[in-house]
Structures are given as structure tokens and as C-alpha cells.
Short mmCIF file of C-alpha atoms in Angstrom, two decimals:
data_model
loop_
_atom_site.label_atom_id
_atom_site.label_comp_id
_atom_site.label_asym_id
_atom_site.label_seq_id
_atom_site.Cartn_x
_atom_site.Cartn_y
_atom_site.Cartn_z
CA UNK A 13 60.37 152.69 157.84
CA UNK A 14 63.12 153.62 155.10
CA UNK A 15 65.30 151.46 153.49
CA UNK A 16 68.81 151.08 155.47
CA UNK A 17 71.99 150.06 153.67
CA UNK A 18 71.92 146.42 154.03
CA UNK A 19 68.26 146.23 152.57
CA UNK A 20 69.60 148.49 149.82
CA UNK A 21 72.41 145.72 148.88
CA UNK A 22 69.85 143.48 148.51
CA UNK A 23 67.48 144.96 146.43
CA UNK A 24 70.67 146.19 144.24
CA UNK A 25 71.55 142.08 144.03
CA UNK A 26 68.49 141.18 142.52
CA UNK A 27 69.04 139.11 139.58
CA UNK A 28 66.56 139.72 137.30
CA UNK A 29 67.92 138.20 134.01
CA UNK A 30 68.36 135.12 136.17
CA UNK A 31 64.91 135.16 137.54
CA UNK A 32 63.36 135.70 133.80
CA UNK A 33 65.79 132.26 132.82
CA UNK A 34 64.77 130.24 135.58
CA UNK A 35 60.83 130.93 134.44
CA UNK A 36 61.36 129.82 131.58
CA UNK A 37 62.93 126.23 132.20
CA UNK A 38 60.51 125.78 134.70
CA UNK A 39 57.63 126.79 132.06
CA UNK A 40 59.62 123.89 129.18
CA UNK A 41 58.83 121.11 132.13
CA UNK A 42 55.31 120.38 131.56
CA UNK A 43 54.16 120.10 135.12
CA UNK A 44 50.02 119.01 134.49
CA UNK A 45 47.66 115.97 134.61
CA UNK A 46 49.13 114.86 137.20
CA UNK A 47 53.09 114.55 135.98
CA UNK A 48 55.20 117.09 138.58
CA UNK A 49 57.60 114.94 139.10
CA UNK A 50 60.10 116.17 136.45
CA UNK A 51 59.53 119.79 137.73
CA UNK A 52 60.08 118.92 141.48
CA UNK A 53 63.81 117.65 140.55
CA UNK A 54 64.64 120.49 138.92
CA UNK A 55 63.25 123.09 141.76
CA UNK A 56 65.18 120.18 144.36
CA UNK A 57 68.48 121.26 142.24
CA UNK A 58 67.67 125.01 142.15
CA UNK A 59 67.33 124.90 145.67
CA UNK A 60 70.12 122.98 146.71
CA UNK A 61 72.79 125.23 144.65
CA UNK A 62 71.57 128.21 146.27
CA UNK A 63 72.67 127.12 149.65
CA UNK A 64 69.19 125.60 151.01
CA UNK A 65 69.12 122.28 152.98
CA UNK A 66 66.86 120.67 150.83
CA UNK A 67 64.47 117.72 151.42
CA UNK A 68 62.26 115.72 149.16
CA UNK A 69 60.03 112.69 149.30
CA UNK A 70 57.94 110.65 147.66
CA UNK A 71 54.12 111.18 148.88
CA UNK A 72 52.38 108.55 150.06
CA UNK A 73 49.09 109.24 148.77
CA UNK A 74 47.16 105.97 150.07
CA UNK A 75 48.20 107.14 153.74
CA UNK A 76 47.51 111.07 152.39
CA UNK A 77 43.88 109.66 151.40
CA UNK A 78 42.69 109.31 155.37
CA UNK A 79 43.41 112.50 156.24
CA UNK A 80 40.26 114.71 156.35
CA UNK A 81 41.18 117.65 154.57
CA UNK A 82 42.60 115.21 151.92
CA UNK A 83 40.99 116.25 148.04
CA UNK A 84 42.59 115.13 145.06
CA UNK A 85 40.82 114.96 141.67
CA UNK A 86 43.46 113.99 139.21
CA UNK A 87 44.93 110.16 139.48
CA UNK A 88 49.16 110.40 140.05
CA UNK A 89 51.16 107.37 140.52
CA UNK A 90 53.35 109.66 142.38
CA UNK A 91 54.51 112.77 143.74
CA UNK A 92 57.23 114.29 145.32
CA UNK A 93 57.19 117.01 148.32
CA UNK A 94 60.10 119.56 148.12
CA UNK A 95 61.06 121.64 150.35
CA UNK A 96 64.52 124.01 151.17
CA UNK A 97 65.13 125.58 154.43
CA UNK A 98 67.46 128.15 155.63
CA UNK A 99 69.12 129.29 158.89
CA UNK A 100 68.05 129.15 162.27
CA UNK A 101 66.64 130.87 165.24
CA UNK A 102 63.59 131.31 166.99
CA UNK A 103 61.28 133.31 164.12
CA UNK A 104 60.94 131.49 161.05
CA UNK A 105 58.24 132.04 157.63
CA UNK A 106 57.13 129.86 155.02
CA UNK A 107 57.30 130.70 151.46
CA UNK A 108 54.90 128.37 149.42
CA UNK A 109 53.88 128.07 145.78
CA UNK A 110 52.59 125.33 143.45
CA UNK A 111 54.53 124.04 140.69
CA UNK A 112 51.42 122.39 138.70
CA UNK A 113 49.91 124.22 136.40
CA UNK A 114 46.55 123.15 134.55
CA UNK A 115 46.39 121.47 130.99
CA UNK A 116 47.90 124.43 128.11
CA UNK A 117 44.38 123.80 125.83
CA UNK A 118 43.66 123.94 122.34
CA UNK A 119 47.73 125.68 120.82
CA UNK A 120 45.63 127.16 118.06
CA UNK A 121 44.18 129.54 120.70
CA UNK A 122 48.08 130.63 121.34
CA UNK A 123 50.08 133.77 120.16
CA UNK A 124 53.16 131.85 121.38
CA UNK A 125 54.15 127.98 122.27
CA UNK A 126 52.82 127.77 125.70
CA UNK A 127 55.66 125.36 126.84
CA UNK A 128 58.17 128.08 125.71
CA UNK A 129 58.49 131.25 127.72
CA UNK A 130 58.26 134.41 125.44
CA UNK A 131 59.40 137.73 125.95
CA UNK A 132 56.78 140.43 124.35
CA UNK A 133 55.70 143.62 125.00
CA UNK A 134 56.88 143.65 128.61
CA UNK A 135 55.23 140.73 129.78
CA UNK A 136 56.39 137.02 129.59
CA UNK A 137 54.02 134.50 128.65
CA UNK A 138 53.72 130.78 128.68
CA UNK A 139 51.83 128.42 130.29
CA UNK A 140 52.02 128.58 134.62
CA UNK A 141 54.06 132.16 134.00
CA UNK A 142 51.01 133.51 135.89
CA UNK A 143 49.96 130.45 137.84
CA UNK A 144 52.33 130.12 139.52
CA UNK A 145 56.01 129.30 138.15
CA UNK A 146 56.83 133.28 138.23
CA UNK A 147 55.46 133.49 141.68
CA UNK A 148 57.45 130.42 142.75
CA UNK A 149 60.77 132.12 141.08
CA UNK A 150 59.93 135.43 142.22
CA UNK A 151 60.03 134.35 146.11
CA UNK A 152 63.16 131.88 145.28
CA UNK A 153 65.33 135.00 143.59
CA UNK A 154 63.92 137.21 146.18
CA UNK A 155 65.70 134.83 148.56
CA UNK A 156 68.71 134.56 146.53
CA UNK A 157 69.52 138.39 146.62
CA UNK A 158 69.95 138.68 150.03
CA UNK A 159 72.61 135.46 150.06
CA UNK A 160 74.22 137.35 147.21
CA UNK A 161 74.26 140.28 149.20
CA UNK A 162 75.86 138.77 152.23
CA UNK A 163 73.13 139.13 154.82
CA UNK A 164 72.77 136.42 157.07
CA UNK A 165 69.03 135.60 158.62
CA UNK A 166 68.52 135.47 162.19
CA UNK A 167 65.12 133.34 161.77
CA UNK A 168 64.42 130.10 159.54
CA UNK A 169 63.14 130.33 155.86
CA UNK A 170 61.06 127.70 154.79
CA UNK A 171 60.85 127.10 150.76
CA UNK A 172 58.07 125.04 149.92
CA UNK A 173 57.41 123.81 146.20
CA UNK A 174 54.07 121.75 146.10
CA UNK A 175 52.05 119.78 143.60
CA UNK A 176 48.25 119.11 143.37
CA UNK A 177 47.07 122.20 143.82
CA UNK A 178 44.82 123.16 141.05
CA UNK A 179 42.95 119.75 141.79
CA UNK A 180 43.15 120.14 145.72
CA UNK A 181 46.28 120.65 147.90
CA UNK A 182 47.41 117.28 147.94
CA UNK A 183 51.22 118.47 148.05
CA UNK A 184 50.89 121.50 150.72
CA UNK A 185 48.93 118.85 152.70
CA UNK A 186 51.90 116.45 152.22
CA UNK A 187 54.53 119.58 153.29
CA UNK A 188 52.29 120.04 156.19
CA UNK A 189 52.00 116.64 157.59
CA UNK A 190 55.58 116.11 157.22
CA UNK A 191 56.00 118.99 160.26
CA UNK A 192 56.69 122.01 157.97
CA UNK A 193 55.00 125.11 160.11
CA UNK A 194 56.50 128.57 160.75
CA UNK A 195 55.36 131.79 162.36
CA UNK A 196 54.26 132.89 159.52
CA UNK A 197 53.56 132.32 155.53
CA UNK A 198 52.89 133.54 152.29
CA UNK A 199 51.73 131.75 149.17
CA UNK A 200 52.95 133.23 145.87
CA UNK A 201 49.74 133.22 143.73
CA UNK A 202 48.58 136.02 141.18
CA UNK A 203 47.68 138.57 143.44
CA UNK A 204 48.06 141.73 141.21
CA UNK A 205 50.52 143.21 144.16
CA UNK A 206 47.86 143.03 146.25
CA UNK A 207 48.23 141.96 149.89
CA UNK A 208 44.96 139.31 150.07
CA UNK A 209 45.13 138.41 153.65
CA UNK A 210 41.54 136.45 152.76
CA UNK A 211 41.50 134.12 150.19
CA UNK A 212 37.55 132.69 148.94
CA UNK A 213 37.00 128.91 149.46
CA UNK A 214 35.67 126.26 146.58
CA UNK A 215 34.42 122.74 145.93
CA UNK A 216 33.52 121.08 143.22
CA UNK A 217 30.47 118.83 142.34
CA UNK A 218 28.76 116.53 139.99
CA UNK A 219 24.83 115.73 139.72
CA UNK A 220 22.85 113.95 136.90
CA UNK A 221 19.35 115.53 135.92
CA UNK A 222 17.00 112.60 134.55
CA UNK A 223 14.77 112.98 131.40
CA UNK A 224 12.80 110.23 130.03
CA UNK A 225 13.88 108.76 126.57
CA UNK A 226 11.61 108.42 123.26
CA UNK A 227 11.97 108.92 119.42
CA UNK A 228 12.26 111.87 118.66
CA UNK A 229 9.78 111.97 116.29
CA UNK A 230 7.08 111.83 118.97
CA UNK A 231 9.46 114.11 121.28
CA UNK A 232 6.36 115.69 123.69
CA UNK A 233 5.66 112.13 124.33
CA UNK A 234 9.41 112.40 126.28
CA UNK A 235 10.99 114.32 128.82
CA UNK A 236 14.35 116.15 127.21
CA UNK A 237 16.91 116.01 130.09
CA UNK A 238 18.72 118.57 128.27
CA UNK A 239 15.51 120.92 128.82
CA UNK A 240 15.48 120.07 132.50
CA UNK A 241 18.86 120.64 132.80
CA UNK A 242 18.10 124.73 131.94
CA UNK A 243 15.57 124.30 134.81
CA UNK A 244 18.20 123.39 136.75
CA UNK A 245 20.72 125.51 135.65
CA UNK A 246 18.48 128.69 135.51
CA UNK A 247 18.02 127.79 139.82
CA UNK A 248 21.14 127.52 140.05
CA UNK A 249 21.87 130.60 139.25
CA UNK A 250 19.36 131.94 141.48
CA UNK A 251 21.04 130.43 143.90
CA UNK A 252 24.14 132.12 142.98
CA UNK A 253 23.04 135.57 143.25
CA UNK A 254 21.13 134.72 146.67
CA UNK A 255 24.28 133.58 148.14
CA UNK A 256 26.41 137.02 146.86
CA UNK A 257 23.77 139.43 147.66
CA UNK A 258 24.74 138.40 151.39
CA UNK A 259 28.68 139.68 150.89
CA UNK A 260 29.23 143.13 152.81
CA UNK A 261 32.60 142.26 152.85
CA UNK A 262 34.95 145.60 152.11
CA UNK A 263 37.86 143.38 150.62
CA UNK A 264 35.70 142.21 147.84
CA UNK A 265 33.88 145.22 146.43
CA UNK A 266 35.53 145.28 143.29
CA UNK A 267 33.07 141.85 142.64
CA UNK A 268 30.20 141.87 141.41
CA UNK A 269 30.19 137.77 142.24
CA UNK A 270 33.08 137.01 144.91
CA UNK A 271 31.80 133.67 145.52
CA UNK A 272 30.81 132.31 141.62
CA UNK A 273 28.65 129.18 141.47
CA UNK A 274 30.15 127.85 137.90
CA UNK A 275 28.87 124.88 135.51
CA UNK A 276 31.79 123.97 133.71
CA UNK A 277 30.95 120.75 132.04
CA UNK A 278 27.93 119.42 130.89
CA UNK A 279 27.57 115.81 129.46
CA UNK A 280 23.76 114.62 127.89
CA UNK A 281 22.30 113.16 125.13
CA UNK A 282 22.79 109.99 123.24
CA UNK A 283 21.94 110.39 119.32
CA UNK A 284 20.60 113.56 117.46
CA UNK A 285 17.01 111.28 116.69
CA UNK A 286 16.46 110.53 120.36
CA UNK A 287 14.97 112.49 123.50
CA UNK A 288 17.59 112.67 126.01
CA UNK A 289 17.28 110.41 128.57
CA UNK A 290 20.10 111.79 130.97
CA UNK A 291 22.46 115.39 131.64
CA UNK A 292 25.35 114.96 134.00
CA UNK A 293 26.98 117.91 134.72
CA UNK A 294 29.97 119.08 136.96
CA UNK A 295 30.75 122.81 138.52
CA UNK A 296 32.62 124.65 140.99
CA UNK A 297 31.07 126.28 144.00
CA UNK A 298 32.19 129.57 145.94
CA UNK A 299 32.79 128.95 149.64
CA UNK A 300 32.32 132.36 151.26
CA UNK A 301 35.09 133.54 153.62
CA UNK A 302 33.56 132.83 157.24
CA UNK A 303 31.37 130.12 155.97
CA UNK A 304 32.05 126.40 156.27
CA UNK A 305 31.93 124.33 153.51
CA UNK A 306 29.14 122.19 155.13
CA UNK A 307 27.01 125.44 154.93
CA UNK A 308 27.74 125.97 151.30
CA UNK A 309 27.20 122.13 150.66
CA UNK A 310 23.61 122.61 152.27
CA UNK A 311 22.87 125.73 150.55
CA UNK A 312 23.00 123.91 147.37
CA UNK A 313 21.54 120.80 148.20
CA UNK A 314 18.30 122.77 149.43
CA UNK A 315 18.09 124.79 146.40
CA UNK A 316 18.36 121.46 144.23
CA UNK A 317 15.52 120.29 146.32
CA UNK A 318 13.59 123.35 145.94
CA UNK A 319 13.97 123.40 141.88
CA UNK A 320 12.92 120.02 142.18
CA UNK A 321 9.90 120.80 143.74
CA UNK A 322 8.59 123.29 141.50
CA UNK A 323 9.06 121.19 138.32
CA UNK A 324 6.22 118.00 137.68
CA UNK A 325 8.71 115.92 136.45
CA UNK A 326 11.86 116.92 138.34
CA UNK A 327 9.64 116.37 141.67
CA UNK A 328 9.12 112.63 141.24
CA UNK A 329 12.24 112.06 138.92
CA UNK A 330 14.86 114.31 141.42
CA UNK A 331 18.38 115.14 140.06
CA UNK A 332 21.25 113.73 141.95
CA UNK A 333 24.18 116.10 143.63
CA UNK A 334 27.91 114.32 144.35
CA UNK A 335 30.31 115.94 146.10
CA UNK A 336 33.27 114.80 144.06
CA UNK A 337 36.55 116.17 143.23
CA UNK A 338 38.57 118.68 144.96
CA UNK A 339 37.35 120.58 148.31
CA UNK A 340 39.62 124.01 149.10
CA UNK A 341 37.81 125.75 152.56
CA UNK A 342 38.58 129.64 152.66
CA UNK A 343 41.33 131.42 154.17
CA UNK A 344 41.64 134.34 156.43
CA UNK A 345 44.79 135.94 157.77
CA UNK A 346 43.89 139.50 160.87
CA UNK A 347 45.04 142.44 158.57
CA UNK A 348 47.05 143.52 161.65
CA UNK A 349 49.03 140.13 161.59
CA UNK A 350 52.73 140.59 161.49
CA UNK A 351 53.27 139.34 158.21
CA UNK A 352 51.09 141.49 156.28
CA UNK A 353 52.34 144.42 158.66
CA UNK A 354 55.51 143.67 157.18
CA UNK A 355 54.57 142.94 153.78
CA UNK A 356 53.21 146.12 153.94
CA UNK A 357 55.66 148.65 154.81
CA UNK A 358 57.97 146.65 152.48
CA UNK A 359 55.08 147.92 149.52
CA UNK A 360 55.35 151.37 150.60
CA UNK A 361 59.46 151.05 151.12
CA UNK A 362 60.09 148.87 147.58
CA UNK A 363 57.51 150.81 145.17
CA UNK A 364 56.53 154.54 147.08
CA UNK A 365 53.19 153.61 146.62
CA UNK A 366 50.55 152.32 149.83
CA UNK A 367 49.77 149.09 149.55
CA UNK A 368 46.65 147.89 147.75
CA UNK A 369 44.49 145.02 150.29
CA UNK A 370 42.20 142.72 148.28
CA UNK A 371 40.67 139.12 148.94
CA UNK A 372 40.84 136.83 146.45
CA UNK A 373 37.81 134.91 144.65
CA UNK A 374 39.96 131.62 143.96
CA UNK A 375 40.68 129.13 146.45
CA UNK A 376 44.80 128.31 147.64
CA UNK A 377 46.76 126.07 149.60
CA UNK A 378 46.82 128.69 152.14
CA UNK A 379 43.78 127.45 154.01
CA UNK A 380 46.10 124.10 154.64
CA UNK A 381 48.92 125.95 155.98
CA UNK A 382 46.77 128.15 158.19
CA UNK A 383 44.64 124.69 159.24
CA UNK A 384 46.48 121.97 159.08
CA UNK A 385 49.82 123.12 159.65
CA UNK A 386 49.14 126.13 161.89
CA UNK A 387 50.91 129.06 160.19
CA UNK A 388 49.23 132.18 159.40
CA UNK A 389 49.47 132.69 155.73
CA UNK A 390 48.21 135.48 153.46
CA UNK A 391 48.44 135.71 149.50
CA UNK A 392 50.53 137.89 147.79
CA UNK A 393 52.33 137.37 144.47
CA UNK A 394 52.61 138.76 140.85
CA UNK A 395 50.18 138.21 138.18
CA UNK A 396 46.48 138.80 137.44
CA UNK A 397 43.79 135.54 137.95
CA UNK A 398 41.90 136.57 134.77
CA UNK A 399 44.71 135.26 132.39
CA UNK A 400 45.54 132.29 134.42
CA UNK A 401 44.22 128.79 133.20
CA UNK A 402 43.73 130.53 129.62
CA UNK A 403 45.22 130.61 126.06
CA UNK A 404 48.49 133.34 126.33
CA UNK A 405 48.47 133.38 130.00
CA UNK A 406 51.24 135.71 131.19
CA UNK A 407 52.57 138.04 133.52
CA UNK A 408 54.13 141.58 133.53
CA UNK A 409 58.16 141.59 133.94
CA UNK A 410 57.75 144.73 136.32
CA UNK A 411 55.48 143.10 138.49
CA UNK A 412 57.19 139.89 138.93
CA UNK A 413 60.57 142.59 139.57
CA UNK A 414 58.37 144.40 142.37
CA UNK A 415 57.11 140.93 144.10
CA UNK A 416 60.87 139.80 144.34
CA UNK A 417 61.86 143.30 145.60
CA UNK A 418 58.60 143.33 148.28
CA UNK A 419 59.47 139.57 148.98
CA UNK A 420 63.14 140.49 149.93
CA UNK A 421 62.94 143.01 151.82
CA UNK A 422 59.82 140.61 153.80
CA UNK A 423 62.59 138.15 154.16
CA UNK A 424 64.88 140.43 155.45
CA UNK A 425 62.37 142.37 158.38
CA UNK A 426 60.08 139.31 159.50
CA UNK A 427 63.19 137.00 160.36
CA UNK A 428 65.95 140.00 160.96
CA UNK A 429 69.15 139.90 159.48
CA UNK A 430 72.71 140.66 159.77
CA UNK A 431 75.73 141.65 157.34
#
């Protein structure tokens, strides 16, 4: 397929300078712990003076709480669903992103003021640029050039701009219990380009290793937690390497370790002249694409019972595992699915290039869409993972100018068009 005239109009009406501008007030609204609300107005406004109907809500999150695929690990005393939609007719696709973005860190660790987008060596950088406020613009003025360009869609667009979903998908499971569901979807996260029609799963946990507490100046006469804890932790990552030796899976040989089993905070220890009589300590596990989370949940649990075993202490004093915090299940999209047929020959028609196909080792909001709300979504948006959640997260200005280009001419062949 070739470009034809009208999909050249649009592509010429892209407003990049706009696009860049609209980044960076959504980067100045801090949009973490929790606090979207501020951020939610201001996409409600965006969307609303480029011609969307626009609906928004307040989320009731005590109702929200009984749902099953409900996960949620920071505390809000509110949020609000947003959500635009355009035109009519029987085909219609979802465009969904997240406007939260984690915590910016320690601002020493910054080049640049992370609630300030910066301009700088072709990239832009500030905190969310990456993850996911320049995929959520990059869909939005992907959108906007074909209205500029006069084409009219024969199918419904569905603009979805959710919260909660670094700490679980509390907002796309809001947007899909309030009837939002198309033919299709795709979820704006960093992608690299790359169509990621699988997406990995991930849940996180908490468990307490227990030591037994003495002076330290008779410390063998003790049991260091801390030093049980490496037990632990040294199984642990047994277990991790077990579970990825497993993956034959063609979308993910680029990783070494698709499906990570991470400890990323560890708690232990009450004074420097006493044996430790407790570790607590929380991680993240990989959820393998085709595996349930039950199965992953078991896999761990068993190995925690088999370190136990092997240790004197740790088999009559057994560590603790809590399923706590958020819960994402995997994703997977047919690579012969419409949409990423589509999304595909719009690659090869926007940047001469075949496209690149990749799953992705994070977890999204598209296994809620695909689940819950019973749209086939894939991934595919601008940015690169491995400076996401960082210090100087950002995201090349030619990428985010090919996803809006790719996303446009998507619009414009999965819904049809006229003008």
C-alpha cells in the first residue's frame, strides 16, 4: 500500500511544534503518588477543543475494589476517568495511554529539572516524556492532523487518558467498566517503534525472613536475618533463571531475562550493636506470556519452600510471602490481527523501513482492555523502557514525529476515512 493524497494531507498537517508544547505542560503537572487529578483536567480541555465529545468522572474506587482484576498500590482520595470520542459507524479503535508517571527521585541525579521539559541534543527530556506523556500526545496530535486536514472518519475513535497505571490499572479498569470497548486498541507505551503485539505480565510481593536477635557481641550465639535474607535472595535468583531458561519465545530473543524476578526493597535490622532479628523485603515478579499469574504465584511459593528446606534455621523458622500491591497478567494480541496488519503497512508507508515486532518485558494496561473490556490491543509507542522511571528520562523528537505519523495514518486505514 502507498500513500494516496488524502493520507498525504495528513501527514503534511502534523503539528509538531504543537505536539513538542503540549509535552511539556503536561510534563509541569506533576501527575505521581497518587495526585492525577490536575493532569486529567487539563487532557479533559485538550480534548474537548479539538473537537472530541469528551467525558470524565470521578472513580469510585470502593466499588472499583470488588472487581477481580482490581490492583492498586498507592492510596488516592480520588481519580478521574477521561475519555474523548470521535465519529461514528460500525468500526471503531481505542487509543489508550497513562497520564501517571512514577515519583522524579533524588534532582541531584538530573541534567535538567524533571518537571520542566528540555530540548537537547534531539531528544526532550523530563519526567513521563518517555513514560508516557509523549506517547499520550503523540496519539492525540496524530489525531489532530487528520481533523486539520479535513478527513472525516467513517468508524469511532476512542481517546482514553488513564491513571494508576504504574501501581496497577486502576484507571483503564475504570474506562473499561464504564463500557469503553472497540474493535480494536493500542496503548502508547515506549515501544522503541516496535509493534509489541505481546506485552510480559508482573506482580509484586512482600515476605519477611526471620533471624533470631542477640548482642552483638556474642553474634554466633544469634541468627542474622540479614544473612538469611542472602539465602533467600541467592534462591531466588535460582529461581529466576529456572523460570527464563523455559522462554523459546522468538519475540523476546533480544533478552537475556524477559521475565526478571526483581528485589527492589529490602527493610532489616534494628541498631548497628544488635543481631538482626527480622528482613522484610518487597520485589516484582515476571509473569510469562501464556502463563497465569496463579502459576507464577506457585512457582515462587514452592521455591520459598524449597530454600526453606535446605537451611536449619529457615526450615523451622520459614519466611513469609504476601501477595501485596499491584497484579498486571500478560498480554497477547495474533500478529495477523487487523490492527497490527495495519500498524504495519503504515511502518513501511510512514518511514520506508519494515516494521520491527518485539514483546515487551514490562507489564501495561493492555491486558485490561484485551480482558476486561474485550478489545484486542497491542503496544506500540515512542520511547525506550531503559530510561523510563530514571534520572533524565527522555525521548527522541524523531521518534515521537514517526509514532504520530504511523498513528495517523492507523487512524486513517483501520476506521476509513473520507475528504
Amino acid at each position: 500500500m502507498t500513500l494516496n493524497s488524502l493520507e498525504r494531507r495528513v501527514l503534511d498537517s502534523l503539528d509538531l511544534d504543537g505536539m513538542i508544547r503540549f509535552i511539556g505542560e503536561l510534563v509541569a503537572i506533576p501527575s505521581y503518588g497518587g495526585e492525577e487529578t490536575r493532569a486529567q483536567r487539563r487532557m479533559a480541555e485538550k480534548l474537548e477543543s479539538l473537537g472530541f465529545n469528551v467525558d470524565t468522572w470521578m472513580i469510585d474506587f470502593s466499588e472499583l475494589s470488588r472487581h477481580p482484576e482490581f490492583s492498586m498500590s498507592i492510596p488516592r482520595d480520588e481519580g478521574m476517568g477521561v475519555v474523548g470520542t470521535m465519529g461514528g459507524g460500525e468500526r471503531s479503535l481505542i487509543l489508550c495511554g497513562h497520564i501517571d508517571t512514577v515519583d522524579p527521585g533524588d534532582l541531584a541525579n538530573w541534567d535538567t529539572d524533571p518537571m520542566k521539559a528540555t530540548v537537547k541534543e534531539g531528544s526532550l527530556y523530563g519526567r513521563g516524556v518517555c513514560d508516557m506523556k509523549g506517547g499520550l500526545a503523540a496519539a492525540l496530535y496524530a489525531v489532530k492532523a487528520v481533523t486539520d486536514a479535513g478527513a472525516r472518519l467513517k468508524g469511532k475513535l476512542i481517546y482514553e487518558s488513564c491513571i494508576g497505571e504504574e501501581d496497577g490499572g486502576c484507571g483503564a479498569l475504570a474506562t473499561c467498566l464504564r463500557g469503553y470497548r472497540a474493535d480494536a486498541g493500542v496503548i502508547m507505551e515506549p515501544s522503541e517503534a516496535k509493534l509489541a503485539p505481546e506485552v510480559a505480565g508482573a506482580m509484586s510481593f512482600k515476605a519477611v525472613v526471620p533471624g533470631r536477635s542477640v548482642h552483638a557481641c556474642v553474634r554466633e550465639e544469634g541468627v542474622s536475618a540479614i544473612e538469611k535474607f542472602v539465602t533467600v535472595f541467592n534462591g531466588l535468583k535460582e529461581l529466576e533463571a529456572e523460570r527464563n531458561k523455559r522462554v523459546s519465545n522468538p519475540l523476546y530473543r533480544r533478552y537475556k531475562t524477559p521475565y526478571a524476578l526483581n528485589v527492589g526493597a529490602i527493610h532489616g535490622g534494628q541498631w548497628p550493636g544488635t543481631v538482626p532479628e527480622k528482613v522484610t523485603f518487597e520485589g516484582r515478579l515476571g509473569v510469562a506470556v501464556g502463563e497465569t499469574q496463579q502459576h507464577a504465584r506457585a512457582e515462587l511459593e514452592k521455591k520459598m519452600n524449597e530454600i526453606a528446606d535446605g537451611d536449619p534455621w529457615l526450615r523451622d523458622h520459614r519466611p513469609t510471602v504476601e501477595w501485596s500491591g499491584y497484579s498486571f497478567a500478560p498480554s497477547r494480541v495474533p500478529l495477523d490481527h487487523p490492527i497490527v496488519r495495519t500498524l504495519a503497512s503504515s511502518v513501511r508507508d510512514a518511514t520506508g523501513s519494515e516494521p520491527v515486532y518485539e514483546g515487551m518485558t514490562y507489564a501495561s494496561d493492555a491486558r485490561l482492555l484485551i480482558n476486561v473490556g474485550g478489545t484486542p490491543t497491542t503496544v506500540f509507542g515512542p520511547g525506550d523502557v531503559r530510561v523510563a522511571h530514571g534520572a533524565d528520562e527522555h525521548v527522541s523528537l524523531a521518534e515521537l514525529e514517526t509514532v504520530a505519523r504511523i498513528l495517523a495514518l492507523t487512524v486513517l486505514r483501520f476506521l476509513g476515512c473520507e475528504g
